Coordinates of C-alpha atoms and ligand atoms in Angstrom, one line a residue:
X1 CA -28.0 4.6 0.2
X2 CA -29.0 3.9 4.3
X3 CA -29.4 0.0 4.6
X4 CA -31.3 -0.1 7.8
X5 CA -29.6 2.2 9.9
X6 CA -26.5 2.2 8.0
X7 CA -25.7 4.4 6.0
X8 CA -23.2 3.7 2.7
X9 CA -21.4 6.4 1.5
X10 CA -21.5 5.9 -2.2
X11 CA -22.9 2.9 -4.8
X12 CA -20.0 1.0 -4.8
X13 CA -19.8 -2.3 -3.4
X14 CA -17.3 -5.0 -3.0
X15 CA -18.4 -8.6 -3.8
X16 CA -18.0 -11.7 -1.0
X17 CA -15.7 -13.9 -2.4
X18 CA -14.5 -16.9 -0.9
X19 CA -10.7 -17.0 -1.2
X20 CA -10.8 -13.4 -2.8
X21 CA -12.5 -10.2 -0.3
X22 CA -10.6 -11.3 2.7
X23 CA -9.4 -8.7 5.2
X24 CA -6.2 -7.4 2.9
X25 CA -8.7 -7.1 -0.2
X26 CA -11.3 -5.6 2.1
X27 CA -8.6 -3.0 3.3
X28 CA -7.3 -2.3 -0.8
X29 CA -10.8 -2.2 -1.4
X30 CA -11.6 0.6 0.6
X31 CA -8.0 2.6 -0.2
X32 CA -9.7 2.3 -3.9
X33 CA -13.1 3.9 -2.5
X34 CA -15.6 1.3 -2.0
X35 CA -18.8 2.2 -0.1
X36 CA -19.5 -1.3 1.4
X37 CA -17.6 -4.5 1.6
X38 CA -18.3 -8.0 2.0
X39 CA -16.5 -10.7 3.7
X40 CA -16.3 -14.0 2.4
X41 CA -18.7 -16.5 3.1
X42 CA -18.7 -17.9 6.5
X43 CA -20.2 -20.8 7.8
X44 CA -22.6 -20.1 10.6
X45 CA -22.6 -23.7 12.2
X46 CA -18.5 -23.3 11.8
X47 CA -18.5 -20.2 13.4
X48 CA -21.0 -21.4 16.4
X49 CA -18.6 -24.8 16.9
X50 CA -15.9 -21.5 17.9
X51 CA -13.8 -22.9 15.0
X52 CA -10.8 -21.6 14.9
X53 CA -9.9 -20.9 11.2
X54 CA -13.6 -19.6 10.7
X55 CA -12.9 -17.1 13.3
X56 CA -10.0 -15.8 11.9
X57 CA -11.9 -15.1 8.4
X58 CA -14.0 -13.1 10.9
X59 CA -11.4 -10.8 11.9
X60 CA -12.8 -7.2 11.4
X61 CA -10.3 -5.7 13.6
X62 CA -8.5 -2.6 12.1
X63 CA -11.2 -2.1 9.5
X64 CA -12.7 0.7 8.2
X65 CA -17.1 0.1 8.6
X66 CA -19.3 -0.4 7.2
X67 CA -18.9 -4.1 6.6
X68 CA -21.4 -6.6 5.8
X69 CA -20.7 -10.2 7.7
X70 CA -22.2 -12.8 5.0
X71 CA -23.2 -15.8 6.8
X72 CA -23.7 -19.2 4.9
X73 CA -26.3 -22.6 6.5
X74 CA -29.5 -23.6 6.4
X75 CA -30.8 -24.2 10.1
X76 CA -32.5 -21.0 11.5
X77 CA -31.4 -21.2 15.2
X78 CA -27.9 -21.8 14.1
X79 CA -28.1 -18.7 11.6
X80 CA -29.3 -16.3 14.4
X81 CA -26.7 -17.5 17.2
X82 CA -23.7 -17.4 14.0
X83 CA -25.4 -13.7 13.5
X84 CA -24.9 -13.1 17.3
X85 CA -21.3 -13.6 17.1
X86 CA -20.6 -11.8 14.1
X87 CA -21.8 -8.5 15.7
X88 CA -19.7 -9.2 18.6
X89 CA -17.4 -9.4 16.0
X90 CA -18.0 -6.1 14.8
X91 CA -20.8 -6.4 11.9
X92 CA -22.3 -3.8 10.9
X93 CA -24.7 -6.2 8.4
X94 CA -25.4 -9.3 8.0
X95 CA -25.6 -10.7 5.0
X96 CA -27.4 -14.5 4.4
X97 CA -25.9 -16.3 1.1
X98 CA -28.5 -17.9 -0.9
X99 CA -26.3 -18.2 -4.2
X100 CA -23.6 -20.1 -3.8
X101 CA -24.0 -23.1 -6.3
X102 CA -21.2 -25.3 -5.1
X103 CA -22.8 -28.9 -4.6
X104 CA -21.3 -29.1 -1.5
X105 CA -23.2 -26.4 -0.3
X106 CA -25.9 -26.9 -2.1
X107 CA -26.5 -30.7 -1.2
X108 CA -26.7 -29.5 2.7
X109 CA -29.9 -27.2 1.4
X110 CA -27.4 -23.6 2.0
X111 CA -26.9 -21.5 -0.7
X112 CA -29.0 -21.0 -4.0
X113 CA -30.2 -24.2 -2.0
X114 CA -33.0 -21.6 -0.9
X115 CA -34.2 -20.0 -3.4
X116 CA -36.1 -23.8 -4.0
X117 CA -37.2 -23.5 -0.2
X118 CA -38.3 -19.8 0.2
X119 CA -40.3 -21.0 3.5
X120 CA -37.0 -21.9 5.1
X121 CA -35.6 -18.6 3.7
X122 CA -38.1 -16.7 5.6
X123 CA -37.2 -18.4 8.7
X124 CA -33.9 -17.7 8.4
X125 CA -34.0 -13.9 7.9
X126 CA -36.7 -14.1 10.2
X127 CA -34.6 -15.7 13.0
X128 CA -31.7 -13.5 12.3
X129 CA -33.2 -10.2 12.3
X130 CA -35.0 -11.2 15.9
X131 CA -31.5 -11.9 17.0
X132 CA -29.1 -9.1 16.3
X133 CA -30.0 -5.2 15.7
X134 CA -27.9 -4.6 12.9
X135 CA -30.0 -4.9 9.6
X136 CA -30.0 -8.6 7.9
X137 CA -29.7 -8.1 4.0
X138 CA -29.5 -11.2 1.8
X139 CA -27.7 -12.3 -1.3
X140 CA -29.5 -14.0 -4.1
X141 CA -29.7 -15.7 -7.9
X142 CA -32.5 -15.2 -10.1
X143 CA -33.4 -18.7 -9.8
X144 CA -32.4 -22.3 -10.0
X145 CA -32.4 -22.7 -13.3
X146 CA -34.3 -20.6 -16.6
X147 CA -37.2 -22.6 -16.1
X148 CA -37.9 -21.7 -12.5
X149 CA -37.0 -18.0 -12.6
X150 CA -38.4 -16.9 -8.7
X151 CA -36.1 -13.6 -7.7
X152 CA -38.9 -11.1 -7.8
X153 CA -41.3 -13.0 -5.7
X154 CA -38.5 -14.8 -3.2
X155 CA -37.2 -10.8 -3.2
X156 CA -40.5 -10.0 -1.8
X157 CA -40.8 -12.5 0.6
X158 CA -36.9 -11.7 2.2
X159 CA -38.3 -7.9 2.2
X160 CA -41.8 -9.4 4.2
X161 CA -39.5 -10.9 6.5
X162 CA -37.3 -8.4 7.5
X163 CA -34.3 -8.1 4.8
X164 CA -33.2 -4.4 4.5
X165 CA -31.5 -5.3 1.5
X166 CA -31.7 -7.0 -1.6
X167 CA -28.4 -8.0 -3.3
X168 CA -29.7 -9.8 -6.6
X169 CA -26.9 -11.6 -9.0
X170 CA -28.4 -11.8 -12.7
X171 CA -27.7 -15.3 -13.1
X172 CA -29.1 -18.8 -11.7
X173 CA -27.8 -21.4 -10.0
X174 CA -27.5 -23.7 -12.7
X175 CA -25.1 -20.9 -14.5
X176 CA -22.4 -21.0 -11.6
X177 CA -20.5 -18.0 -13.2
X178 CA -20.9 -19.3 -17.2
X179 CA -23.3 -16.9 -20.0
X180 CA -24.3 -13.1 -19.1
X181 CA -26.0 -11.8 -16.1
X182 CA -29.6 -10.7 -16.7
X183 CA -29.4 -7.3 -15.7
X184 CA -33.3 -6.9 -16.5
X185 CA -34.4 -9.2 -13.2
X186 CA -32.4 -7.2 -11.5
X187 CA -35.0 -4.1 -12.6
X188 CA -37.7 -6.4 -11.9
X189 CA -36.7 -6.7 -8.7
X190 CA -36.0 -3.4 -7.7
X191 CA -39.6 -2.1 -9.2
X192 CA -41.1 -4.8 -6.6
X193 CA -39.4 -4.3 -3.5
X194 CA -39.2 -1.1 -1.2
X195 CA -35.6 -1.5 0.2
X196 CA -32.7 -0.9 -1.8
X197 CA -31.5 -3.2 -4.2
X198 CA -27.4 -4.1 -4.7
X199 CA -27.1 -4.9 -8.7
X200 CA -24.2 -7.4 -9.2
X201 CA -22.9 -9.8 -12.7
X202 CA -20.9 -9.0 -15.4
X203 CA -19.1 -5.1 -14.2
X204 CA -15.7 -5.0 -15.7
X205 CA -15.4 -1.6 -16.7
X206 CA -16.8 1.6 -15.3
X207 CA -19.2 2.6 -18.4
X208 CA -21.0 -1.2 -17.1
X209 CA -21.2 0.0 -13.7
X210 CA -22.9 3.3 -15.2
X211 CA -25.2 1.1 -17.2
X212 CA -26.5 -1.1 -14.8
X213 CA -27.5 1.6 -12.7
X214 CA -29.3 3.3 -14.8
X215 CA -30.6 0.6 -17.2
X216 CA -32.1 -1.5 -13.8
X217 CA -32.5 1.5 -11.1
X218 CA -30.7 -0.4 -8.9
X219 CA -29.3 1.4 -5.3
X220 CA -25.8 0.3 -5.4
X221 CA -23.5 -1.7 -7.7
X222 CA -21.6 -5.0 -6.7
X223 CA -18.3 -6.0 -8.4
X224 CA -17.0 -9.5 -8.4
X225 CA -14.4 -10.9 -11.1
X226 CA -14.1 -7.8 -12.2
X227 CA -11.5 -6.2 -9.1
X228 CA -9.5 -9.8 -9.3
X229 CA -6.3 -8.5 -9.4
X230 CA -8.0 -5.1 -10.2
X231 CA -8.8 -3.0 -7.3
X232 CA -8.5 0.2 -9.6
X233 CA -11.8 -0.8 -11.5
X234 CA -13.6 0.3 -7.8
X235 CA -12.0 3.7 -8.1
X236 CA -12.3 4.3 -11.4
X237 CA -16.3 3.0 -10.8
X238 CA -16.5 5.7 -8.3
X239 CA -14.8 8.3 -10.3
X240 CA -16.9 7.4 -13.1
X241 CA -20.3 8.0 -11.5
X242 CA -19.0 11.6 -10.6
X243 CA -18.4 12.3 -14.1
X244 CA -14.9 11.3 -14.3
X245 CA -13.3 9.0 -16.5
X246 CA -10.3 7.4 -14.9
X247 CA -7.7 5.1 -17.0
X248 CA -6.9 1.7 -16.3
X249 CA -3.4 1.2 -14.3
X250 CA -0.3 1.3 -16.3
X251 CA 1.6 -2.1 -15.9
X252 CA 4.0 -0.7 -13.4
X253 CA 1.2 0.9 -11.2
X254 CA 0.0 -2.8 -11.3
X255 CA 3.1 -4.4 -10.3
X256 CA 3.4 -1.8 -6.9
X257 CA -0.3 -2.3 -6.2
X258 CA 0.6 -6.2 -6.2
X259 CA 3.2 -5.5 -4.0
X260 CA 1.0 -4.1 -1.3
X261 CA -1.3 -6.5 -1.5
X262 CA 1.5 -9.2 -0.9
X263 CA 3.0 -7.5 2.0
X264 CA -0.5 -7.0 3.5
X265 CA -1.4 -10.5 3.0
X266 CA 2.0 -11.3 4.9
X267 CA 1.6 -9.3 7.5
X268 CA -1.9 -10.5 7.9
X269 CA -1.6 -14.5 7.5
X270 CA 2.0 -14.9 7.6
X271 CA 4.8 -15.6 5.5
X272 CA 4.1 -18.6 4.4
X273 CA 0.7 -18.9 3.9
X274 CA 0.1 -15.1 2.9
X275 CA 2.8 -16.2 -0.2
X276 CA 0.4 -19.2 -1.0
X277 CA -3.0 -17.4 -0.8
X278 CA -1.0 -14.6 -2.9
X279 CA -0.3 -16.6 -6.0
X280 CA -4.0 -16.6 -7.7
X281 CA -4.3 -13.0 -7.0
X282 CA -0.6 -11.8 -8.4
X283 CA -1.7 -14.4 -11.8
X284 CA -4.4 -11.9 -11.8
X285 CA -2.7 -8.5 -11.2
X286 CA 0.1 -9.9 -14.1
X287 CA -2.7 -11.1 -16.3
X288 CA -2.9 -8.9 -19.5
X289 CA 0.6 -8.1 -19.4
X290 CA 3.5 -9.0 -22.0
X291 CA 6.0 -12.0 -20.9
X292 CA 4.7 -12.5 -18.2
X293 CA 4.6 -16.9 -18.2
X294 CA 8.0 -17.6 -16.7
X295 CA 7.3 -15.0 -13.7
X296 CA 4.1 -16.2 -13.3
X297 CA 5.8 -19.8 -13.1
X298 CA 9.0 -18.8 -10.8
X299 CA 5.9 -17.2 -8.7
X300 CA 4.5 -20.4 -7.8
X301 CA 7.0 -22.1 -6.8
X302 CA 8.0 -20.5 -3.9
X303 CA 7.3 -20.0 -0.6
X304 CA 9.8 -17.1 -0.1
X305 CA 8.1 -13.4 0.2
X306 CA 11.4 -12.1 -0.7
X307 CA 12.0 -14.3 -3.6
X308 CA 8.3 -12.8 -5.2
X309 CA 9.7 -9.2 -4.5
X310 CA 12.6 -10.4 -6.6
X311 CA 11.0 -11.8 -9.5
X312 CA 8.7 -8.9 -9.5
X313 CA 11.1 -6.3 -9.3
X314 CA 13.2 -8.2 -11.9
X315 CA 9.9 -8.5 -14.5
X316 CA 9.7 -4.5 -13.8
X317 CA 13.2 -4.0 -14.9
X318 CA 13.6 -6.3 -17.6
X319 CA 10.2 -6.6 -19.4
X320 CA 8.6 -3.2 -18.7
X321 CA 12.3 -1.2 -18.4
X322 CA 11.4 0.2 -15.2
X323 CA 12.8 0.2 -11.8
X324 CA 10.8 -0.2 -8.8
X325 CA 11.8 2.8 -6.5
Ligands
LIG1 C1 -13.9 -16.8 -6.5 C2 -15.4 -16.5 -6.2 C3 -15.8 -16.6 -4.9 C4 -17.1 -16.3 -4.6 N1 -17.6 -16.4 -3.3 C5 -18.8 -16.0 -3.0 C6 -19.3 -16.0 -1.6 O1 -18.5 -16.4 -0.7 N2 -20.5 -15.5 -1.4 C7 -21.4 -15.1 -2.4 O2 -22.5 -14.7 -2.1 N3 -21.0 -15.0 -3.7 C8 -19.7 -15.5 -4.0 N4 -19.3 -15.4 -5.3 C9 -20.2 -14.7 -6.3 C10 -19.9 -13.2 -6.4 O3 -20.2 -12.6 -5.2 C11 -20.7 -12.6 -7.5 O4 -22.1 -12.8 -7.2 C12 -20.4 -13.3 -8.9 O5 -19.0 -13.4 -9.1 C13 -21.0 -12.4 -10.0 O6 -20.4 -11.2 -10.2 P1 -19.4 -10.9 -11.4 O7 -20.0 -11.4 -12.7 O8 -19.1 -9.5 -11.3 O9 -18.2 -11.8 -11.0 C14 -18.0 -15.7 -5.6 C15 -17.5 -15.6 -6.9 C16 -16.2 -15.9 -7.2 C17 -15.7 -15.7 -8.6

């Protein structure tokens, strides 16, 4: 798939998550194979007041490209000079959110905000893609709610005004993450636009990846929950689409690839607030596994990185019989 001028080597993609595809995931990520990453959502008025904190989610340094920058607000101007700054940064794409449902975001007219304001929209992508040369792509729901179902015709529009890419999640706003994704808008969208079209809601396993793609005809799939504490479901989604079927990590595998993450996070944010971030994502890595509720617990209550290795290494030996090296 080229987006633009950028070519991705394969059709896996890594959702932006806020709190989640931060520069450690984005790094696992592509150790597991991914094609194309995501940051998390950034605020472009944030990143244009040269806030601090919302440059550091900015960091690209180190990284393997291609990455896509996604950029959050609702003011044009403000979107093309946050879009100037992420290239500086080292963007390859930019990417506009218009699906976040978080009433915060929402109230300020940003995110699935929108897709009820298509003219904006326009302007936005319009703004952007006169601002930067890297291609603009955008990020959207099917709609606001089932009654007012717009992502074929808004698709169109973000294509008219200069999106080279069409990430489409099957759900609307007033879903937030709840009920299945409607994987057939996404085929509706790809028969109407011309550039390619990312498919994302509801992969959890490989054989869904391979569905999607061919049940919708979509370019490229986009994993979100799914990789939470999972980062094997992106290589075993690549494997998969060559014809190979890889099986999910053993629990030990599990604990070492938490591990990693950890020390990357730590090494990346710092002790004490790479352990904090760390917690949600080792519930998930330990989730699915026997005995795991008073490690889990001992887990959040420190702040210690070696006190985690500890109680991980001690739920290796204990519950699963293993030792760590
Ligand atoms: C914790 C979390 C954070 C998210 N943050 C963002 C974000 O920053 N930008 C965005 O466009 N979507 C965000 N999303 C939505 C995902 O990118 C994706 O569209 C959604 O989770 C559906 O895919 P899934 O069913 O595979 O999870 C987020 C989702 C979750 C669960």
């Amino acid at each position: 798939m080229k987006i633009g001028n950028v070519f991705i080597p394969n059709k896996v993609v890594l959702a932006p998550m806020a709190g989640v595809s931060d520069k450690a995931f984005r790094i696992i990520a592509r150790e597991h194979g991914c094609g194309l990453v995501y940051t998390e959502m950034i605020s472009a008025k944030a990143l244009t007041y040269k806030n601090n904190r919302t440059k550091e989610i900015l960091n690209l340094r180190g990284e393997k490209q291609p990455i896509a920058v996604q950029l959050f607000g609702c003011e044009p101007a403000v979107m093309a000079a946050g879009a100037q700054i992420a290239v500086q940064e080292g963007a390859w794409l930019l990417d506009v959110n218009m699906g976040c449902p978080v009433p915060k975001v929402v109230r300020n007219g940003e995110g699935s905000a929108l897709l009820e304001n298509p003219e904006l929209a326009v302007e936005i992508v319009r703004a952007m893609v006169q601002a930067v040369s890297v291609p603009i792509t955008v990020k959207i729901r099917t709609g606001w709610d089932r009654e007012n179902i717009v992502a074929v015709e808004f698709a169109r529009e973000m294509e008219k005004a200069g999106a080279r890419a069409i990430a489409v999640h099957g759900r609307t706003r007033e879903q937030f993450y709840g009920g299945a994704a409607d994987w057939a808008i996404i085929r509706q969208v790809k028969a109407a636009v011309s550039v390619p079209v990312i498919g994302n809601g509801d992969l959890w396993t490989p054989q869904d990846a391979g569905k999607m793609l061919e049940e919708t005809g979509c370019d490229a799939v986009m994993l979100g929950r799914g990789v939470q504490g999972n980062p094997w479901l992106i290589s075993r989604v690549c494997r998969y689409l060559e014809g190979e079927e890889l099986p999910p990590p053993e629990p030990l595998e599990k604990i070492k690839g938490a591990l990693k993450h950890l020390e990357l996070t730590i090494k990346i944010k710092g002790e004490e607030a790479g352990v904090r971030e760390m917690r949600k994502h080792l519930a998930w890595y330990l989730k699915g596994m026997k005995h795991t509720a008073p490690y889990k617990e001992a887990i959040f209550k420190t702040k210690k990185k070696d006190e985690v290795v500890r109680i991980l290494e001690d739920y290796a030996g204990s519950v699963l019989g293993s030792r760590m090296i």
